[in-house]
PDB file of C-alpha atoms in Angstrom:
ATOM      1  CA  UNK A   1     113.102 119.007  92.886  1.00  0.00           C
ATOM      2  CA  UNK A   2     111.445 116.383  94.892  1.00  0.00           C
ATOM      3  CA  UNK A   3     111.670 117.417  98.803  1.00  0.00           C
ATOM      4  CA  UNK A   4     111.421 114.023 100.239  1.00  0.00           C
ATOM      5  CA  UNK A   5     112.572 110.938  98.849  1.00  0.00           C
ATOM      6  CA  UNK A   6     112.352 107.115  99.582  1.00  0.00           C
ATOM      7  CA  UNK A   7     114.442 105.626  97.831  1.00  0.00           C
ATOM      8  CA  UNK A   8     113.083 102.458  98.802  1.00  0.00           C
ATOM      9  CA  UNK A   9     110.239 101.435  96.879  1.00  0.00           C
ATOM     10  CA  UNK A  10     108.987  98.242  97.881  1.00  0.00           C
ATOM     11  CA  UNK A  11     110.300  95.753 100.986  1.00  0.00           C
ATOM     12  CA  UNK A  12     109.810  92.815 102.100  1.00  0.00           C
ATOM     13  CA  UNK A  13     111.310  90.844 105.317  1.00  0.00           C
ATOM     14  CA  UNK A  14     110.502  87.957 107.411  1.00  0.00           C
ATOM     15  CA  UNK A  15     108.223  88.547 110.598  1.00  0.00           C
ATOM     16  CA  UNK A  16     110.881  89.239 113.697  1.00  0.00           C
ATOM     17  CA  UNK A  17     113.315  90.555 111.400  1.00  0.00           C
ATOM     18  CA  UNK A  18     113.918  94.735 111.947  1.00  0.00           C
ATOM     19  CA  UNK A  19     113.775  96.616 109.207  1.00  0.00           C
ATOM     20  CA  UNK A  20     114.762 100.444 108.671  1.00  0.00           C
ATOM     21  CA  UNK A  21     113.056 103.267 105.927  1.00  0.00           C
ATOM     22  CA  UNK A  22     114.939 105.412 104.812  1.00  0.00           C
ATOM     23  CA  UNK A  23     113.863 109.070 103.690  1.00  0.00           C
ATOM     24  CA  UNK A  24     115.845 111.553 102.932  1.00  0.00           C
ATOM     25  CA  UNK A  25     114.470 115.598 102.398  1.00  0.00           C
ATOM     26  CA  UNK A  26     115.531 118.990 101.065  1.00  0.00           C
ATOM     27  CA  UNK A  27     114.597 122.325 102.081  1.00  0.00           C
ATOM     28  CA  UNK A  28     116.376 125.292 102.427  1.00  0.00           C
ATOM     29  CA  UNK A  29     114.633 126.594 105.746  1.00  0.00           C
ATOM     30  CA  UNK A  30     115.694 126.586 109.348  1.00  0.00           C
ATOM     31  CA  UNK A  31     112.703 125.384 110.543  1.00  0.00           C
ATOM     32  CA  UNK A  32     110.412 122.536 109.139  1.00  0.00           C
ATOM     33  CA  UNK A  33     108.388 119.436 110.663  1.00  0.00           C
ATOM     34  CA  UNK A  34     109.249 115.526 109.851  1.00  0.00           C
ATOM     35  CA  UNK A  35     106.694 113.227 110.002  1.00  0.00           C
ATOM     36  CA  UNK A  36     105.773 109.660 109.157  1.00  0.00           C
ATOM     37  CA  UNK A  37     102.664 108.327 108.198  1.00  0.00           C
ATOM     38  CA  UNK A  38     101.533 104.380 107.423  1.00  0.00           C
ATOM     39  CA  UNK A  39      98.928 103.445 105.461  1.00  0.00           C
ATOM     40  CA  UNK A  40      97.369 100.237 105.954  1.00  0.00           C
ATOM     41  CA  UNK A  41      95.944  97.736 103.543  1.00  0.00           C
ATOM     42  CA  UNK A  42      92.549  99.945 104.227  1.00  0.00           C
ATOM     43  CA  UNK A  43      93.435 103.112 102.633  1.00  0.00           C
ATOM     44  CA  UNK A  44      93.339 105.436 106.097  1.00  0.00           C
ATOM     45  CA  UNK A  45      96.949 107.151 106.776  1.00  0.00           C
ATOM     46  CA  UNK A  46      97.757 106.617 110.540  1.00  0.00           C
ATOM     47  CA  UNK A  47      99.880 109.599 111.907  1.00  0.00           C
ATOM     48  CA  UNK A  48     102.926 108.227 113.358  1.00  0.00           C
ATOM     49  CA  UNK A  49     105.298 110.562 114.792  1.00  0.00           C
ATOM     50  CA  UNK A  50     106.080 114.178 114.168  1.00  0.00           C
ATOM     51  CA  UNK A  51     109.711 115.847 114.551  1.00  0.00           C
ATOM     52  CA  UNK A  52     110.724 119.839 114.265  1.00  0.00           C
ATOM     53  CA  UNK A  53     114.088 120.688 113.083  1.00  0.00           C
ATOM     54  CA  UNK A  54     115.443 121.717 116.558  1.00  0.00           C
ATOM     55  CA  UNK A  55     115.194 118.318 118.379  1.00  0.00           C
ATOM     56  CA  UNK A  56     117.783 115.734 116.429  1.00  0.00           C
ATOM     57  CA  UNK A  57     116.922 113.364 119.940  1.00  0.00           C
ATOM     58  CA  UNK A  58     116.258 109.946 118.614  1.00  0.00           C
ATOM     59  CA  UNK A  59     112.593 109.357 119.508  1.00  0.00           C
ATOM     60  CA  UNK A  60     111.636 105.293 120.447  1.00  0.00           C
ATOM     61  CA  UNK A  61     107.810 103.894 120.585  1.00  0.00           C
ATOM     62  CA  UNK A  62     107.470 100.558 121.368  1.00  0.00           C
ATOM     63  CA  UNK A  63     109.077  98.666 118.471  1.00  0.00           C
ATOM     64  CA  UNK A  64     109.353 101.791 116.548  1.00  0.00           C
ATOM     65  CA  UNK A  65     112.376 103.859 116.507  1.00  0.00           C
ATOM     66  CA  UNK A  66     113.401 106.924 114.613  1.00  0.00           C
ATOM     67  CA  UNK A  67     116.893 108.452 113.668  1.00  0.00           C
ATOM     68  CA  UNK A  68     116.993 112.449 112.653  1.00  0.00           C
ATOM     69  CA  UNK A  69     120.473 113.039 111.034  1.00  0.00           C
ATOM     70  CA  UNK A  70     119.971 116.744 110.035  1.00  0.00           C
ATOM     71  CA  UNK A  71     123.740 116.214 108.388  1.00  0.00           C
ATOM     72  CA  UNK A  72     122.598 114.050 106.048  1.00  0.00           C
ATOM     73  CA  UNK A  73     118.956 115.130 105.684  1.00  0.00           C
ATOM     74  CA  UNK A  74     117.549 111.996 106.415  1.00  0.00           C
ATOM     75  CA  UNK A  75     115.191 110.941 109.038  1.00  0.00           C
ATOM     76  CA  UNK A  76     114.870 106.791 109.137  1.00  0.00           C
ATOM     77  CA  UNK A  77     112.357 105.070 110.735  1.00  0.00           C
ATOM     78  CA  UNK A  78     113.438 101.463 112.457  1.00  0.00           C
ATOM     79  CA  UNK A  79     110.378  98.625 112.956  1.00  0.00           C
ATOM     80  CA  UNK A  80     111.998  95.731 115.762  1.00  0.00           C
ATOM     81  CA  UNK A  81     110.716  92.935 115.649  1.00  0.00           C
ATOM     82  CA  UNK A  82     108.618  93.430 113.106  1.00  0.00           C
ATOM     83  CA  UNK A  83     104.774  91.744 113.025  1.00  0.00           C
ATOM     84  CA  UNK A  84     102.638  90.904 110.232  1.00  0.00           C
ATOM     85  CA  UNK A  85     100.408  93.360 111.130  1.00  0.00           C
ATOM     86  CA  UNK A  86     103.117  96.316 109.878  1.00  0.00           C
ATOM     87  CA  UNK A  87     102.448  95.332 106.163  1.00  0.00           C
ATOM     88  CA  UNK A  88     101.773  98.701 104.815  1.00  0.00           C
ATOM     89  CA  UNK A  89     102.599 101.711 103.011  1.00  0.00           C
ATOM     90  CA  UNK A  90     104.753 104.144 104.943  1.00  0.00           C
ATOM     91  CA  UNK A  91     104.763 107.480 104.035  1.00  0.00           C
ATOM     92  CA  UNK A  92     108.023 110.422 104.659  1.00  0.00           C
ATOM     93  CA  UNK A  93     106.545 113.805 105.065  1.00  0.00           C
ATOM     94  CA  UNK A  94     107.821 117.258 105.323  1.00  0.00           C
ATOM     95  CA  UNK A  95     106.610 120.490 106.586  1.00  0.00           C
ATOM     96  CA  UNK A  96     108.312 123.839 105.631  1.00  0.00           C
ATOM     97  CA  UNK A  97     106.937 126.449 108.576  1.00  0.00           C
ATOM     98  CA  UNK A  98     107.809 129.372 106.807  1.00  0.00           C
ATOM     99  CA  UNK A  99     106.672 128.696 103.148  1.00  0.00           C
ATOM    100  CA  UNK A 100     103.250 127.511 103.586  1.00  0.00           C
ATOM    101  CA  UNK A 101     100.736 125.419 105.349  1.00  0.00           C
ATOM    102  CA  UNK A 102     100.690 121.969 103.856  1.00  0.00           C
ATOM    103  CA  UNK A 103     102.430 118.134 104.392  1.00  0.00           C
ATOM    104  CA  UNK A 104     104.838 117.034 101.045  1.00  0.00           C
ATOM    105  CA  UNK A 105     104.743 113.211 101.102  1.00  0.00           C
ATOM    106  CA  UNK A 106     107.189 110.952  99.538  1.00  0.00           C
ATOM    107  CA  UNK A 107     106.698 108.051  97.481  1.00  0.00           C
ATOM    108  CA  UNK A 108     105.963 105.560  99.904  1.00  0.00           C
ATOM    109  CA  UNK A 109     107.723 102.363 100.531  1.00  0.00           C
ATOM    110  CA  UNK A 110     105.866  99.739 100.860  1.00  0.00           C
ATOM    111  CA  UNK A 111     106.940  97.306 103.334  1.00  0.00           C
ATOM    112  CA  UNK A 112     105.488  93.588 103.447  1.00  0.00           C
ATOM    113  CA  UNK A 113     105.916  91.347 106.545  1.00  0.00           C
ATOM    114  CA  UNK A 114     105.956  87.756 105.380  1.00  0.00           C
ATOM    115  CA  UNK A 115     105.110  84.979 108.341  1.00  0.00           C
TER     116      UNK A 115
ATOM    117  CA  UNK B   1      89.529 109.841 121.174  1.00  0.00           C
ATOM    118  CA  UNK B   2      88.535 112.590 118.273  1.00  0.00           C
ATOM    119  CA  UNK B   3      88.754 111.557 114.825  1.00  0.00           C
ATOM    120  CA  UNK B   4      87.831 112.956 111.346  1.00  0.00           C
ATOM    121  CA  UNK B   5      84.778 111.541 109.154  1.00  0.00           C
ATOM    122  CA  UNK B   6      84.457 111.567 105.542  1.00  0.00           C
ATOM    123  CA  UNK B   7      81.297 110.199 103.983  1.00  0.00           C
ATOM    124  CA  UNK B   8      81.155 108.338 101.673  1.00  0.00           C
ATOM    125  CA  UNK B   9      83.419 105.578 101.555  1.00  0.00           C
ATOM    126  CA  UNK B  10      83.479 104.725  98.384  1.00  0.00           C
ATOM    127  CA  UNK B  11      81.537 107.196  95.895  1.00  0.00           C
ATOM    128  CA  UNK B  12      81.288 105.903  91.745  1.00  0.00           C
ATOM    129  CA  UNK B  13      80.218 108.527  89.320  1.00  0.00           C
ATOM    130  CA  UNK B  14      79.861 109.749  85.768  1.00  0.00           C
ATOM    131  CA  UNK B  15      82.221 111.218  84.053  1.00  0.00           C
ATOM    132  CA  UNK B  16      80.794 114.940  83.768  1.00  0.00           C
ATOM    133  CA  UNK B  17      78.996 114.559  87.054  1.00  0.00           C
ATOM    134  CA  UNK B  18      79.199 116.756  89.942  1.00  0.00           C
ATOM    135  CA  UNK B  19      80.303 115.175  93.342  1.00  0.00           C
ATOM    136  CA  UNK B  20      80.457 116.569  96.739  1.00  0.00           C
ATOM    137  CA  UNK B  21      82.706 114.607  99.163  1.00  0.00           C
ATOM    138  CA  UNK B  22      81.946 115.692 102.922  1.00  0.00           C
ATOM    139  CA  UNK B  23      84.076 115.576 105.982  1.00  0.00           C
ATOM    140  CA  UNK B  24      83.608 116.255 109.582  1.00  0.00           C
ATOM    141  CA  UNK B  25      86.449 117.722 111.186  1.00  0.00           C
ATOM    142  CA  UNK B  26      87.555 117.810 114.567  1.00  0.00           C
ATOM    143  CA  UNK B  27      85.514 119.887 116.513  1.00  0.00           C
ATOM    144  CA  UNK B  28      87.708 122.244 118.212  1.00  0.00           C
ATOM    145  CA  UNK B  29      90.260 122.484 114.935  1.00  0.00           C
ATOM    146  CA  UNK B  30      90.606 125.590 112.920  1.00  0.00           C
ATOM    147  CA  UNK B  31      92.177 124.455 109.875  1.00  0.00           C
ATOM    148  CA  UNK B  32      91.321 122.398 107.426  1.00  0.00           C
ATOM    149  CA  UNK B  33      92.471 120.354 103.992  1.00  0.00           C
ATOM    150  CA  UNK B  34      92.152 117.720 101.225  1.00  0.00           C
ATOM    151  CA  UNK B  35      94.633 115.721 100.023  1.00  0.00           C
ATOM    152  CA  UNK B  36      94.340 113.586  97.179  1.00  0.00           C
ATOM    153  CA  UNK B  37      95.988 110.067  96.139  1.00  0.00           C
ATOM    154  CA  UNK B  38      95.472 108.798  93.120  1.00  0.00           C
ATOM    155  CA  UNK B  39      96.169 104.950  93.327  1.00  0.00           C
ATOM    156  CA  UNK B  40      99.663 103.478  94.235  1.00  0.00           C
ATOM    157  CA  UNK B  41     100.844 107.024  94.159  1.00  0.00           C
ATOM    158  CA  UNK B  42     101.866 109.723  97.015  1.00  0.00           C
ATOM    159  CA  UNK B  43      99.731 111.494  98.727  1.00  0.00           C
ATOM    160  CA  UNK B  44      99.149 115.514  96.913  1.00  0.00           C
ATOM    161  CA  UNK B  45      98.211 118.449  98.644  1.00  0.00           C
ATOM    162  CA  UNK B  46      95.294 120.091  97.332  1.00  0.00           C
ATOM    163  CA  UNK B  47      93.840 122.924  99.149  1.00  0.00           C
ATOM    164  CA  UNK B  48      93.944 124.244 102.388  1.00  0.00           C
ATOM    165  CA  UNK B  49      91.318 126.596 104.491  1.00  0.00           C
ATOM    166  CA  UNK B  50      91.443 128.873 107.448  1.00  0.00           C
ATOM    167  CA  UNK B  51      89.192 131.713 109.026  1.00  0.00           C
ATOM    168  CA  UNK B  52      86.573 130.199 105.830  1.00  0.00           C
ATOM    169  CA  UNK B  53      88.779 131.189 103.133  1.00  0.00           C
ATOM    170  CA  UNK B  54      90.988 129.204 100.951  1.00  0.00           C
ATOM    171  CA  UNK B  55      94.853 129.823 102.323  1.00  0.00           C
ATOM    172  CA  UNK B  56      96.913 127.698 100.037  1.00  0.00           C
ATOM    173  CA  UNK B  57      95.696 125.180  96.622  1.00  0.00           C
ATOM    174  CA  UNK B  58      97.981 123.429  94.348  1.00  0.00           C
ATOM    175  CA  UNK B  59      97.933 123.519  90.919  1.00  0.00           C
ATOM    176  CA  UNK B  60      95.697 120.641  90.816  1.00  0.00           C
ATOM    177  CA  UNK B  61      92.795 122.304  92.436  1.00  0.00           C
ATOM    178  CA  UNK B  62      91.636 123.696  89.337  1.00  0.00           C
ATOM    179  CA  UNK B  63      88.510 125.866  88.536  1.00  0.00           C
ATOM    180  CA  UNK B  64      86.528 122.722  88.626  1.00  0.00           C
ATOM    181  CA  UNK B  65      87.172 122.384  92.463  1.00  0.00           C
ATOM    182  CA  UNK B  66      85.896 124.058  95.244  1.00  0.00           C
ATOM    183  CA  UNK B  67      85.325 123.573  99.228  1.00  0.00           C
ATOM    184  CA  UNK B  68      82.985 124.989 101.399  1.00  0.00           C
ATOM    185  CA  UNK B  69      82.436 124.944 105.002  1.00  0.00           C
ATOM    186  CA  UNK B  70      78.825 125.257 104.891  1.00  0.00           C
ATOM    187  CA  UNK B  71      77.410 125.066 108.554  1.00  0.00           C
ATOM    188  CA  UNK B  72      80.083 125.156 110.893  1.00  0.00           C
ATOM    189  CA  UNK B  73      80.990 121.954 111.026  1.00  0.00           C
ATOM    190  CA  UNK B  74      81.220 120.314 107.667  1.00  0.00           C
ATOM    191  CA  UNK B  75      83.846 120.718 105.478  1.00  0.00           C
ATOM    192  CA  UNK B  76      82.769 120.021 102.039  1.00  0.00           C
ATOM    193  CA  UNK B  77      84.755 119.092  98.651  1.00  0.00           C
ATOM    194  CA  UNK B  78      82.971 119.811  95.329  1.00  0.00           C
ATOM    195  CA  UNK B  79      84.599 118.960  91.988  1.00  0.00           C
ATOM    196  CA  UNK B  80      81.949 120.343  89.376  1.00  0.00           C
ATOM    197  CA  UNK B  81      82.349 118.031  86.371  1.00  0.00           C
ATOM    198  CA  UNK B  82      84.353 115.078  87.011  1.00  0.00           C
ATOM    199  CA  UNK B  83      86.953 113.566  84.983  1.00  0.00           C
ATOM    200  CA  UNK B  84      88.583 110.057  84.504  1.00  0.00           C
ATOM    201  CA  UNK B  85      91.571 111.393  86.057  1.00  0.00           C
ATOM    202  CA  UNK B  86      89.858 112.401  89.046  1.00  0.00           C
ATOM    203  CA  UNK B  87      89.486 108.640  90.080  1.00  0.00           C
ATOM    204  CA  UNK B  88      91.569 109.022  93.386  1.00  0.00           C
ATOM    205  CA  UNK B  89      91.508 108.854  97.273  1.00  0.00           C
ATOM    206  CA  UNK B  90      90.329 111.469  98.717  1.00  0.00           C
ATOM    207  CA  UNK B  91      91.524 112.807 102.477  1.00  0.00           C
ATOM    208  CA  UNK B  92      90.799 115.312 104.626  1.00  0.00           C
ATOM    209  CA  UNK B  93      92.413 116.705 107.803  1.00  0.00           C
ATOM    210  CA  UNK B  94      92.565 118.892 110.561  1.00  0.00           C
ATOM    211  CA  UNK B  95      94.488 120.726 112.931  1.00  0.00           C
ATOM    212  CA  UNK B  96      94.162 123.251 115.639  1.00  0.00           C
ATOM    213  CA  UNK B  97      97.726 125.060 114.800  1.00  0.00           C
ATOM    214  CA  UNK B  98      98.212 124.046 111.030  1.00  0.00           C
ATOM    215  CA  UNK B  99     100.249 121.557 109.480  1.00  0.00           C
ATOM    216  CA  UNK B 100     102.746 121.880 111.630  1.00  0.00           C
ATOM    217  CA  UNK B 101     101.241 120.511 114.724  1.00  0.00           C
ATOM    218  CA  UNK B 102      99.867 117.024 114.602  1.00  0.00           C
ATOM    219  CA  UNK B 103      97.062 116.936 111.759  1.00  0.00           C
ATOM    220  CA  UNK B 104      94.504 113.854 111.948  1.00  0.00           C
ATOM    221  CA  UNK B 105      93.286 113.004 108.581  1.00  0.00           C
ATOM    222  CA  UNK B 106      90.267 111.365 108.203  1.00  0.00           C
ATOM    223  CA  UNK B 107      89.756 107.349 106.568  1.00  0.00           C
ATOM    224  CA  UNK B 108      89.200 109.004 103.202  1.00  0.00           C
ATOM    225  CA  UNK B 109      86.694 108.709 100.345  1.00  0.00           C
ATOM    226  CA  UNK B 110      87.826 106.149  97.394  1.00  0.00           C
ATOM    227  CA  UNK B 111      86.177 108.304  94.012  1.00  0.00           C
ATOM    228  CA  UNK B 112      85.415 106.012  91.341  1.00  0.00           C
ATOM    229  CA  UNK B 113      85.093 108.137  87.813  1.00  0.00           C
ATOM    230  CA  UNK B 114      83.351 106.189  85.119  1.00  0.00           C
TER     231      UNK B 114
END
C-alpha cells in the first residue's frame, strides 16, 4: 500500500497565481513525522518543513503555508504568490517513529511556474 | 551553515564496474543514509547506519551494496558490480536524532551505468 500519495502529478500555473499540493498518507501509528521536500531543476532536495503528529497548528513561511488535517490524512502545502523560481519537484514524506528509521517519499508533483 | 558533500557529481561507469560514491556528513551527526532516485521517479530508501553498523536496508540494497564509514568522517557507498539499472541519483543524509528530526541530505551524485 503506498503510504503517501500525490495525487497530483504534474502542475502548472501562472506566476502570482497560489497554488496548493496535495498529499495525502497512511499509517497506522500514533506518532509519525510529515515533511516536504522540493527539488529543484538541479537535482539537490531542499528540506522544507517538518511536522509530528501531535501539532495539527497550521505552520506559515513566507509565501509558504501548510495545512495538517489528521482527519483526512492529508497534509497540503500552499505556495502565494507564486515566483518562477518555485518550478520544481515537490516531494510528500512520511516518517513512522516507531517502525523504523527512514523518510517514505511520494511521487512528486511537479509544479511549473510559467511567467 | 553545515551542509552534506557528496563527491562526485556526476560519476559514468561500466557496466560490471565497481563504484564508490563518498559523502561527508555533518560533523556532529550520528546517523547516516543513502537514498536513491532513479530518474523522474521518487526518492527510495536504501540503507541506513548508526553506532557503524547497518540499522535498516531495503530490499534494494542487495549483496552487491555496501557502506562503510571508513575514517570517521566519510561515509562511503560501494556497489560492487554495477548494473544498467543502477543508473540513478544518489543521496545521502544526516541527522543527529534520526529521521525524525530534521535530516540534511546532501546535492547528490548523478551515476551514469554504461
Amino acid at each position: 500500500a503506498q503510504k503517501v500519495t500525490q495525487a497530483q502529478t504534474e502542475i502548472s500555473v501562472v506566476e502570482k497565481e497560489d497554488v496548493t499540493l496535495d498529499c495525502v498518507y497512511e499509517t497506522r501509528d500514533t506518532t509519525y513525522y510529515l515533511f516536504w521536500y522540493k527539488q529543484p531543476p538541479s537535482g539537490e532536495l531542499v528540506f522544507l518543513i517538518r511536522r509530528n503528529s501531535f501539532d495539527e497548528q497550521n505552520e506559515i513561511s513566507g509565501r509558504y503555508s501548510w495545512n495538517f488535517q489528521k482527519s483526512t490524512s492529508s497534509f497540503n502545502f500552499t505556495i502565494t504568490a507564486s515566483q518562477v523560481v518555485d518550478s520544481a519537484v515537490y516531494f510528500c514524506a512520511l516518517s513512522e517513529v516507531n517502525r523504523d528509521d527512514k523518510i517514505i517519499f511520494g511521487k512528486g508533483t511537479r509544479l511549473h511556474i510559467l511567467p | 551553515e553545515p551542509e552534506v558533500t557528496q563527491t562526485p557529481s556526476h560519476q559514468v561507469t561500466q557496466m560490471g564496474q565497481e563504484v564508490i560514491l563518498r559523502c561527508v556528513p555533518i560533523s556532529n551527526h550520528l546517523y547516516f543514509y543513502w537514498y536513491r532516485q532513479i530518474l523522474g521517479q521518487k526518492v527510495e530508501f536504501l540503507v541506513s547506519f548508526y553506532n557503524n553498523e547497518i540499522s535498516e536496508k531495503s530490499e534494494i540494497f542487495d549483496d552487491q551494496f555496501s557502506v562503510e564509514r571508513p575514517d570517521g568522517s566519510n561515509f562511503t557507498l560501494k556497489i560492487r558490480s554495477t548494473k544498467l539499472e543502477d543508473s540513478a541519483m544518489y543521496f545521502c543524509a544526516s541527522s543527529y536524532g534520526g529521521m525524525n528530526t530534521e535530516a540534511f541530505f546532501g546535492q547528490g551524485t548523478r551515476l551514469t551505468v554504461v
